[in-house]
Coordinates of C-alpha atoms and ligand atoms in Angstrom, one line a residue:
M10 CA 286.1 80.4 -28.6
A11 CA 288.5 83.6 -29.2
D12 CA 287.6 85.9 -32.1
T13 CA 290.7 86.0 -33.6
M14 CA 293.5 82.8 -34.7
R15 CA 296.7 82.9 -35.8
A16 CA 297.2 82.1 -39.6
Q17 CA 299.9 82.1 -42.2
R18 CA 299.2 85.1 -45.0
F19 CA 300.9 85.1 -48.1
Y20 CA 301.3 88.8 -49.6
A21 CA 300.9 88.9 -53.7
D22 CA 302.5 92.4 -54.3
T23 CA 305.6 91.7 -52.4
K24 CA 305.7 87.7 -52.5
T25 CA 306.0 87.7 -48.4
I26 CA 304.8 85.4 -46.1
A27 CA 303.5 86.0 -42.4
V28 CA 301.9 84.9 -39.2
E29 CA 299.6 86.9 -38.3
D30 CA 296.1 87.3 -36.0
V31 CA 293.4 87.1 -37.9
L32 CA 289.1 86.9 -37.2
I33 CA 288.2 83.1 -36.9
P34 CA 286.0 83.2 -39.9
E35 CA 282.3 82.1 -39.6
P36 CA 280.7 79.5 -41.8
G37 CA 278.1 80.2 -43.6
P38 CA 275.2 78.4 -44.7
G39 CA 276.3 75.0 -46.3
E40 CA 280.1 75.6 -44.7
V41 CA 281.7 74.0 -41.3
L42 CA 284.5 75.2 -39.7
V43 CA 287.3 73.0 -39.5
K44 CA 290.3 72.9 -36.3
V45 CA 293.0 72.2 -38.2
A46 CA 295.0 69.5 -37.1
F47 CA 297.7 69.1 -39.4
C48 CA 298.6 70.9 -42.9
G49 CA 301.1 69.5 -45.5
I50 CA 303.7 71.8 -47.4
C51 CA 303.4 71.4 -51.1
H52 CA 305.4 72.4 -54.0
S53 CA 302.3 74.0 -55.4
D54 CA 302.9 76.1 -52.4
L55 CA 306.4 77.2 -53.3
S56 CA 305.3 78.0 -56.7
L57 CA 302.8 80.6 -55.3
I58 CA 305.4 82.4 -53.4
N59 CA 308.3 82.3 -56.3
G60 CA 305.9 82.9 -58.7
T61 CA 305.8 80.1 -60.9
F62 CA 301.9 80.5 -60.4
P63 CA 300.3 83.5 -60.7
A64 CA 298.5 84.8 -57.7
Q65 CA 294.7 85.1 -57.7
L66 CA 293.9 87.0 -54.6
P67 CA 295.8 89.9 -53.1
V68 CA 296.5 88.4 -49.7
V69 CA 295.6 84.0 -49.3
T70 CA 296.1 82.1 -46.3
Q71 CA 297.9 78.6 -48.1
G72 CA 298.1 75.0 -47.4
H73 CA 296.1 72.9 -48.7
E74 CA 296.5 69.4 -47.7
A75 CA 294.9 69.5 -44.1
S76 CA 293.4 67.0 -42.1
G77 CA 290.8 68.5 -39.1
T78 CA 288.1 68.0 -36.6
I79 CA 284.8 70.0 -37.4
A80 CA 284.1 72.9 -34.8
K81 CA 281.3 74.4 -36.0
L82 CA 278.4 73.6 -38.3
G83 CA 277.2 76.5 -40.8
P84 CA 273.3 76.4 -41.1
G85 CA 272.0 74.4 -42.9
V86 CA 274.6 71.5 -42.6
T87 CA 273.2 67.9 -42.2
G88 CA 274.8 64.6 -41.6
W89 CA 278.1 66.0 -39.6
A90 CA 278.8 66.5 -36.0
E91 CA 281.1 69.0 -33.6
G92 CA 284.4 66.6 -33.4
D93 CA 284.2 64.7 -36.7
R94 CA 287.7 63.7 -38.0
V95 CA 287.9 65.0 -41.8
V96 CA 290.1 65.6 -44.2
L97 CA 289.1 68.1 -46.7
A98 CA 288.9 68.7 -50.5
A99 CA 291.7 71.1 -51.8
G100 CA 289.0 72.7 -54.7
K101 CA 285.5 73.7 -54.5
P102 CA 283.5 73.1 -58.0
C103 CA 282.2 77.0 -59.1
L104 CA 278.6 75.1 -59.1
A105 CA 277.5 77.5 -62.1
C106 CA 279.9 76.4 -65.5
V107 CA 278.1 74.7 -67.9
N108 CA 279.6 71.6 -66.7
C109 CA 279.0 71.6 -62.8
L110 CA 275.1 72.5 -64.1
R111 CA 275.0 69.2 -65.8
G112 CA 275.9 67.5 -62.9
D113 CA 279.9 67.2 -63.3
M114 CA 281.7 68.6 -60.4
S115 CA 284.4 66.9 -60.9
N116 CA 285.0 68.5 -64.6
C117 CA 284.4 71.7 -63.2
L118 CA 285.7 74.4 -66.0
R119 CA 286.6 77.1 -63.1
I120 CA 287.5 74.8 -60.0
R121 CA 288.5 77.0 -57.1
L122 CA 291.7 75.7 -55.6
M123 CA 292.2 76.0 -51.7
A124 CA 295.1 78.4 -51.0
F125 CA 294.6 79.9 -54.1
A126 CA 291.1 81.4 -54.6
Y127 CA 290.1 81.0 -51.0
D128 CA 291.7 80.7 -47.6
G129 CA 293.5 77.0 -47.1
G130 CA 294.7 75.0 -43.8
W131 CA 298.3 77.2 -42.5
A132 CA 295.8 78.3 -39.8
E133 CA 293.9 77.4 -36.4
Y134 CA 290.7 77.2 -38.4
T135 CA 289.5 77.0 -41.7
V136 CA 286.2 76.6 -43.9
A137 CA 285.0 73.9 -45.6
Q138 CA 282.1 72.4 -48.1
P139 CA 280.6 69.3 -46.6
F140 CA 280.2 67.6 -49.9
G141 CA 284.3 68.2 -49.6
L142 CA 284.5 66.6 -47.0
T143 CA 286.1 63.0 -45.8
R144 CA 285.3 61.2 -42.9
I145 CA 288.8 59.6 -41.2
P146 CA 288.5 56.3 -39.3
D147 CA 289.9 56.7 -35.5
N148 CA 292.7 54.2 -36.4
V149 CA 294.0 56.8 -39.5
P150 CA 296.8 59.2 -37.9
M151 CA 295.9 62.7 -39.0
E152 CA 299.3 63.4 -39.9
Q153 CA 298.7 60.3 -42.2
A154 CA 294.9 61.9 -43.0
A155 CA 296.3 65.0 -43.9
I156 CA 298.1 63.9 -46.8
L157 CA 295.9 61.8 -48.4
A158 CA 294.5 65.5 -49.6
D159 CA 296.5 65.5 -52.3
A160 CA 300.3 63.8 -52.0
V161 CA 298.7 60.6 -51.9
S162 CA 295.5 60.9 -53.6
T163 CA 297.0 63.2 -56.5
P164 CA 299.0 59.7 -57.9
Y165 CA 296.2 57.7 -57.3
G166 CA 293.9 59.8 -59.2
A167 CA 297.2 59.5 -61.9
I168 CA 297.3 55.9 -61.5
V169 CA 293.9 54.4 -61.3
H170 CA 291.7 57.4 -63.2
T171 CA 294.1 59.1 -66.0
A172 CA 296.6 56.2 -66.7
D173 CA 294.3 53.1 -65.7
V174 CA 297.1 51.2 -64.5
G175 CA 296.5 47.7 -65.2
I176 CA 297.8 44.2 -63.2
G177 CA 301.4 43.6 -65.1
E178 CA 302.2 46.5 -66.8
S179 CA 305.2 48.3 -66.8
V180 CA 305.4 51.4 -64.8
G181 CA 308.2 54.3 -64.7
V182 CA 308.0 57.3 -62.2
W183 CA 310.5 60.1 -62.9
G184 CA 310.7 62.3 -59.3
V185 CA 310.6 60.2 -56.3
G186 CA 309.4 62.6 -53.9
G187 CA 306.3 63.3 -52.4
L188 CA 304.6 62.6 -54.9
G189 CA 306.5 59.8 -56.5
T190 CA 306.9 57.6 -53.5
H191 CA 303.0 57.3 -53.2
M192 CA 302.9 56.5 -57.0
V193 CA 305.1 53.6 -56.6
Q194 CA 303.7 52.3 -53.7
L195 CA 300.1 52.9 -55.4
A196 CA 301.3 51.2 -58.8
R197 CA 302.2 48.3 -56.9
L198 CA 299.1 48.0 -54.9
V199 CA 297.3 47.7 -58.6
G200 CA 299.9 45.1 -59.8
A201 CA 302.0 47.0 -61.8
A202 CA 305.2 45.5 -62.8
P203 CA 307.8 46.1 -63.1
I204 CA 308.2 49.4 -61.6
I205 CA 311.2 51.3 -62.3
A206 CA 311.9 54.8 -60.3
V207 CA 314.0 57.4 -61.6
D208 CA 315.6 59.6 -59.7
I209 CA 319.0 62.0 -59.0
K210 CA 320.2 60.9 -55.2
P211 CA 321.0 57.7 -54.3
A212 CA 318.8 58.4 -50.9
I213 CA 316.1 58.6 -53.2
L214 CA 316.9 55.5 -55.1
D215 CA 317.3 53.4 -52.6
R216 CA 314.0 54.8 -50.3
A217 CA 312.4 53.9 -54.1
L218 CA 313.3 50.4 -53.6
A219 CA 312.5 50.5 -49.9
V220 CA 309.0 51.3 -50.6
G221 CA 308.4 49.1 -53.6
A222 CA 310.1 50.2 -56.9
D223 CA 311.7 46.7 -58.3
Y224 CA 314.2 49.1 -60.3
A225 CA 315.9 52.8 -59.5
L226 CA 318.2 54.4 -61.6
D227 CA 319.8 57.6 -62.1
A228 CA 318.5 59.8 -64.4
R229 CA 321.6 60.6 -65.6
D230 CA 323.2 57.6 -66.5
P231 CA 324.2 57.8 -70.0
Q232 CA 323.0 53.8 -70.0
L233 CA 319.4 54.7 -68.6
A234 CA 317.6 53.9 -71.9
A235 CA 319.2 50.1 -71.8
K236 CA 318.3 49.7 -68.4
I237 CA 314.7 50.6 -69.0
A238 CA 314.7 48.2 -72.1
D239 CA 316.6 45.5 -69.9
A240 CA 314.5 45.3 -66.9
T241 CA 311.3 45.5 -69.3
G242 CA 312.2 42.7 -70.9
G243 CA 312.8 45.0 -74.4
R244 CA 309.4 46.4 -74.8
N245 CA 310.0 49.7 -72.3
L246 CA 307.3 51.0 -70.6
D247 CA 303.3 50.9 -70.6
V248 CA 303.3 53.7 -68.5
A249 CA 305.4 56.8 -67.8
F250 CA 304.7 58.9 -64.9
D251 CA 306.7 62.7 -65.0
A252 CA 305.9 64.3 -61.5
V253 CA 308.3 66.4 -61.7
G254 CA 307.5 68.4 -65.2
L255 CA 310.5 69.9 -66.7
S256 CA 311.4 69.4 -70.1
S257 CA 314.0 67.0 -69.4
T258 CA 312.2 64.6 -67.4
F259 CA 309.2 64.9 -69.3
E260 CA 311.3 64.0 -73.1
Q261 CA 313.0 60.9 -70.8
A262 CA 310.0 59.5 -69.9
L263 CA 308.1 60.4 -73.1
N264 CA 310.9 58.5 -74.6
S265 CA 311.2 55.7 -72.6
L266 CA 307.7 54.5 -73.7
T267 CA 306.6 51.2 -75.7
V268 CA 304.5 51.3 -78.9
G269 CA 301.0 52.8 -77.5
G270 CA 302.5 53.6 -74.0
R271 CA 301.3 56.8 -72.0
L272 CA 303.0 59.4 -70.4
V273 CA 301.0 61.4 -67.8
G274 CA 302.1 64.6 -67.0
V275 CA 301.8 64.7 -62.7
G276 CA 304.2 67.6 -62.1
M277 CA 304.3 71.1 -62.8
S278 CA 306.7 73.7 -63.8
A279 CA 306.9 76.6 -66.7
D280 CA 308.9 74.2 -68.7
A281 CA 307.5 73.5 -71.9
P282 CA 308.8 70.1 -73.2
S283 CA 308.5 69.0 -77.4
I284 CA 306.9 65.7 -78.1
G285 CA 309.3 65.2 -80.6
P286 CA 308.9 65.1 -84.5
T287 CA 305.0 64.0 -85.5
S288 CA 306.2 60.5 -87.4
I289 CA 307.8 59.4 -84.5
F290 CA 304.9 60.6 -82.1
N291 CA 301.8 58.7 -84.4
L292 CA 304.6 55.9 -85.3
F293 CA 304.9 54.7 -81.8
Q294 CA 301.2 56.0 -81.6
R295 CA 302.3 57.9 -77.9
K296 CA 299.4 59.3 -75.8
V297 CA 300.4 61.9 -73.5
L298 CA 297.9 62.6 -71.0
G299 CA 297.7 65.6 -68.4
H300 CA 297.4 65.1 -64.9
L301 CA 295.5 67.1 -61.7
G302 CA 294.1 66.2 -58.5
Y303 CA 291.5 63.5 -57.8
Q304 CA 287.9 62.8 -57.0
N305 CA 286.5 63.7 -53.4
A306 CA 285.3 59.9 -53.1
D307 CA 289.1 58.5 -53.6
I308 CA 290.4 60.1 -50.0
G309 CA 287.7 57.7 -48.3
T310 CA 289.2 55.1 -50.6
L311 CA 292.3 55.9 -49.6
A312 CA 291.9 56.3 -45.8
Q313 CA 290.3 52.7 -45.7
L314 CA 293.4 51.3 -47.6
V315 CA 295.5 53.0 -44.6
S316 CA 292.9 51.7 -42.1
L317 CA 293.0 48.1 -43.0
G318 CA 296.5 48.4 -43.0
R319 CA 297.0 47.8 -47.2
L320 CA 298.8 51.0 -47.7
D321 CA 301.3 52.1 -45.2
L322 CA 301.6 55.6 -44.9
S323 CA 303.8 55.7 -41.9
R324 CA 307.1 56.6 -43.5
S325 CA 305.3 59.9 -45.6
I326 CA 305.7 62.2 -42.8
S327 CA 309.2 63.6 -42.7
D328 CA 308.8 66.5 -40.2
I329 CA 306.4 68.2 -38.6
V330 CA 306.6 72.5 -37.6
P331 CA 304.9 74.5 -35.5
L332 CA 302.5 76.9 -37.4
E333 CA 304.9 79.7 -36.3
D334 CA 307.7 78.0 -38.4
V335 CA 306.3 77.6 -41.1
A336 CA 308.5 79.6 -43.1
A337 CA 311.6 77.5 -42.0
G338 CA 309.6 74.3 -43.0
I339 CA 308.8 75.7 -46.7
E340 CA 312.8 76.4 -46.6
K341 CA 313.6 73.1 -46.2
L342 CA 310.9 71.3 -48.7
D343 CA 312.5 74.1 -51.2
K344 CA 315.9 72.9 -50.3
A345 CA 315.2 69.4 -50.4
D346 CA 316.7 69.2 -46.9
G347 CA 316.9 65.4 -46.0
D348 CA 314.9 64.4 -49.1
P349 CA 311.3 65.3 -47.5
I350 CA 308.4 63.6 -48.9
R351 CA 306.0 65.4 -46.7
I352 CA 306.7 68.0 -44.2
L353 CA 303.5 69.0 -42.3
V354 CA 302.9 72.6 -40.2
Q355 CA 300.8 71.9 -36.6
P356 CA 299.0 75.2 -36.2
Ligands
ZN15 ZN1 299.5 70.2 -53.7
ZN16 ZN1 282.2 74.7 -62.4

């Protein structure tokens, strides 16, 4: 194996990126080296580049949605072998905070996010902790496996864990891009009804219907509230997911809830939306829930659903760019060129 590899690097001081030769990392004790097959481009990658998210390191390799094969085991690693097909968790618990020390790693207070706190997957190789790996069945394409690590699992976590959507509950999804498309599909899988997709582009609204929404409504339609009421027999929504995270989407989703309904915030921005007067908030017994990420076991659940044909992600890969063209892929997502669900980098 060569000593060096190609990797994308983000420089915090100039907010610029480059693809460069760097040393192939050596897996330490309890770590594995993974040869990256594919790694998604996510809006949170854009947020680091444009400064919405603060940089944690002066220079870092981005990309946190990766599939690959194990290339080398570090000392002391058991249960895994070179060549195993895996998806990498997009974060590492610190193992030192009070929650980690009581065994509650999924609620780590200082979770270290891949591509922010340590080098990510827009590179030929990356290092991972074995307990963050998920084995991928042979019949699941590596392209689809990659997006399980965020674009599919974050919606899964929002629907199954944070919102705990039940059969027959009415669900709205604001923003039907990389996250929202999979929210619609997973809401359908858990039996939500009706499912109402809200966006502003006709092509995206058509696509939302194709992946399982019962209704697709334009966020700018002055009749939106009346149409949501109509679609739900006058009840409005049990659960509203805001996959965008702007004040406008958050507040529109909040005001579409039925009494006791819950808003789940998934998309992120620097906006600071209002929950409105406390009199209304309390009177309607609204619940506002922040959501981040997923549990590692969720990736295995999703891989099984794909493997058994229950979840179809074949439409989710909009484009694949070579690592050398990562900048073009980032720009394409930033401009929503072709309304991508997910663009992948292939190192
Ligand atoms: Zn992401
Ligand atoms: Zn911790």
